[in-house]
GROMACS .gro file of C-alpha atoms in nm:
model
  144
    1MET     CA    1   1.271   0.588   1.080
    2GLN     CA    2   1.032   0.437   1.333
    3ILE     CA    3   1.029   0.118   1.538
    4ILE     CA    4   0.696  -0.066   1.555
    5SER     CA    5   0.662  -0.322   1.835
    6SER     CA    6   0.320  -0.478   1.768
    7ALA     CA    7   0.045  -0.533   1.513
    8GLU     CA    8  -0.162  -0.271   1.695
    9GLU     CA    9   0.117  -0.015   1.655
   10MET     CA   10   0.144  -0.104   1.285
   11GLU     CA   11  -0.230  -0.042   1.242
   12ASN     CA   12  -0.198   0.287   1.430
   13PHE     CA   13   0.086   0.391   1.199
   14GLY     CA   14  -0.130   0.308   0.896
   15GLY     CA   15  -0.401   0.525   1.050
   16ARG     CA   16  -0.162   0.816   1.087
   17LEU     CA   17  -0.069   0.785   0.719
   18ALA     CA   18  -0.437   0.786   0.623
   19ARG     CA   19  -0.511   1.098   0.827
   20VAL     CA   20  -0.248   1.304   0.641
   21CYS     CA   21  -0.342   1.162   0.301
   22ASN     CA   22  -0.595   1.418   0.178
   23SER     CA   23  -0.557   1.358  -0.196
   24GLY     CA   24  -0.471   1.080  -0.436
   25CYS     CA   25  -0.144   0.905  -0.360
   26ILE     CA   26   0.049   0.593  -0.452
   27PHE     CA   27   0.221   0.413  -0.168
   28TYR     CA   28   0.470   0.132  -0.221
   29LEU     CA   29   0.471  -0.103   0.078
   30ASN     CA   30   0.803  -0.286   0.062
   31GLY     CA   31   0.920  -0.567   0.285
   32ASP     CA   32   0.946  -0.941   0.332
   33LEU     CA   33   0.653  -1.179   0.374
   34GLY     CA   34   0.477  -1.136   0.707
   35VAL     CA   35   0.641  -0.806   0.793
   36GLY     CA   36   0.310  -0.617   0.830
   37LYS     CA   37   0.222  -0.458   0.497
   38THR     CA   38  -0.141  -0.570   0.507
   39THR     CA   39  -0.166  -0.480   0.876
   40LEU     CA   40  -0.055  -0.127   0.789
   41THR     CA   41  -0.318  -0.120   0.513
   42ARG     CA   42  -0.586  -0.237   0.758
   43GLY     CA   43  -0.500   0.054   0.989
   44PHE     CA   44  -0.508   0.294   0.694
   45LEU     CA   45  -0.858   0.181   0.598
   46ARG     CA   46  -0.989   0.171   0.955
   47ALA     CA   47  -0.877   0.531   1.013
   48LEU     CA   48  -1.091   0.636   0.717
   49GLY     CA   49  -1.394   0.456   0.859
   50TYR     CA   50  -1.387   0.117   0.688
   51THR     CA   51  -1.524  -0.153   0.919
   52GLY     CA   52  -1.522  -0.463   0.698
   53LYS     CA   53  -1.261  -0.733   0.666
   54VAL     CA   54  -0.925  -0.632   0.518
   55LYS     CA   55  -0.738  -0.920   0.360
   56SER     CA   56  -0.431  -0.941   0.148
   57PRO     CA   57  -0.523  -0.955  -0.221
   58THR     CA   58  -0.252  -1.214  -0.284
   59TYR     CA   59  -0.466  -1.416  -0.525
   60THR     CA   60  -0.696  -1.145  -0.660
   61LEU     CA   61  -0.410  -0.894  -0.710
   62VAL     CA   62  -0.630  -0.601  -0.606
   63GLU     CA   63  -0.904  -0.527  -0.354
   64ASP     CA   64  -1.098  -0.205  -0.387
   65TYR     CA   65  -1.260  -0.010  -0.105
   66SER     CA   66  -1.496   0.286  -0.127
   67VAL     CA   67  -1.441   0.475   0.197
   68ALA     CA   68  -1.534   0.830   0.293
   69GLU     CA   69  -1.622   0.909  -0.070
   70ARG     CA   70  -1.277   0.796  -0.186
   71MET     CA   71  -1.149   0.495  -0.371
   72ILE     CA   72  -0.865   0.302  -0.214
   73TYR     CA   73  -0.699   0.016  -0.400
   74HIS     CA   74  -0.486  -0.240  -0.222
   75PHE     CA   75  -0.260  -0.431  -0.460
   76ASP     CA   76  -0.051  -0.736  -0.374
   77LEU     CA   77   0.170  -0.832  -0.666
   78TYR     CA   78   0.351  -1.117  -0.491
   79ARG     CA   79   0.195  -1.388  -0.710
   80LEU     CA   80   0.202  -1.187  -1.031
   81GLY     CA   81   0.318  -1.428  -1.301
   82ASP     CA   82   0.419  -1.164  -1.553
   83PRO     CA   83   0.424  -0.785  -1.511
   84GLU     CA   84   0.211  -0.750  -1.824
   85GLU     CA   85  -0.080  -0.903  -1.628
   86LEU     CA   86  -0.125  -0.555  -1.479
   87GLU     CA   87  -0.224  -0.432  -1.823
   88TYR     CA   88  -0.479  -0.715  -1.850
   89ILE     CA   89  -0.643  -0.620  -1.521
   90GLY     CA   90  -0.655  -0.257  -1.633
   91ILE     CA   91  -0.418  -0.101  -1.382
   92ARG     CA   92  -0.446   0.237  -1.555
   93ASP     CA   93  -0.817   0.243  -1.471
   94TYR     CA   94  -0.727   0.244  -1.101
   95LEU     CA   95  -0.499   0.546  -1.127
   96ASP     CA   96  -0.754   0.823  -1.084
   97GLU     CA   97  -0.604   1.144  -0.945
   98GLN     CA   98  -0.814   1.113  -0.630
   99ALA     CA   99  -0.760   0.740  -0.575
  100ILE     CA  100  -0.521   0.605  -0.317
  101CYS     CA  101  -0.319   0.298  -0.414
  102LEU     CA  102  -0.130   0.086  -0.161
  103ILE     CA  103   0.093  -0.152  -0.356
  104GLU     CA  104   0.271  -0.449  -0.200
  105TRP     CA  105   0.556  -0.612  -0.400
  106SER     CA  106   0.559  -0.326  -0.652
  107GLU     CA  107   0.890  -0.443  -0.799
  108LYS     CA  108   0.718  -0.752  -0.941
  109GLY     CA  109   0.504  -0.532  -1.166
  110LYS     CA  110   0.775  -0.317  -1.319
  111PRO     CA  111   0.757  -0.150  -1.567
  112PHE     CA  112   0.376  -0.143  -1.540
  113THR     CA  113   0.348  -0.023  -1.180
  114PRO     CA  114   0.287   0.349  -1.145
  115LYS     CA  115   0.554   0.568  -0.988
  116ALA     CA  116   0.527   0.588  -0.609
  117ASP     CA  117   0.459   0.907  -0.421
  118VAL     CA  118   0.573   0.748  -0.095
  119GLU     CA  119   0.780   0.435  -0.036
  120VAL     CA  120   0.734   0.259   0.297
  121GLN     CA  121   1.013   0.011   0.370
  122ILE     CA  122   0.929  -0.232   0.650
  123SER     CA  123   1.196  -0.465   0.781
  124TYR     CA  124   1.237  -0.703   1.070
  125ASP     CA  125   1.418  -0.570   1.375
  126GLY     CA  126   1.417  -0.871   1.607
  127GLU     CA  127   1.054  -0.909   1.716
  128ALA     CA  128   0.980  -0.548   1.617
  129ARG     CA  129   0.957  -0.382   1.277
  130LEU     CA  130   1.159  -0.093   1.144
  131LEU     CA  131   0.977   0.152   0.915
  132GLU     CA  132   1.152   0.391   0.682
  133LEU     CA  133   0.955   0.635   0.466
  134ARG     CA  134   1.079   0.810   0.156
  135ALA     CA  135   0.900   1.073  -0.050
  136CYS     CA  136   0.927   1.010  -0.424
  137SER     CA  137   0.722   1.304  -0.555
  138GLU     CA  138   0.587   1.645  -0.458
  139ILE     CA  139   0.273   1.474  -0.328
  140GLY     CA  140   0.489   1.247  -0.114
  141GLU     CA  141   0.684   1.546   0.017
  142LYS     CA  142   0.357   1.705   0.136
  143PHE     CA  143   0.261   1.393   0.331
  144LEU     CA  144   0.596   1.340   0.495
   0.00000   0.00000   0.00000
């Protein structure tokens, strides 16, 4: 469990996750609207060398980034109308063993969302944020 007091700290935390992520991994980023899921993703990408704009893929469902010879996919399933839409966008094509997937609102895509390696729960704690991480696989255990 970790307390995050600012957007900068949230980005730094995302960067720390990226630096220990040396293989493919699926992260679930869970939490209410505005809690910092995309900010964490921005820090993750910046730590790997990405310098472009990082926006929430709320309307596109997925943004892909080629960084440091790796593919990183940022999903936001908040506006998903039906979980089966994930099949239509070809979610299985994104699940390469070396790819990293950061998935916001994963519960909206069940049963089509892949199993998480790491779940990151972000909740409000007054003005700060509380982060709880849980490993859900052997890969997740290695990272945490």
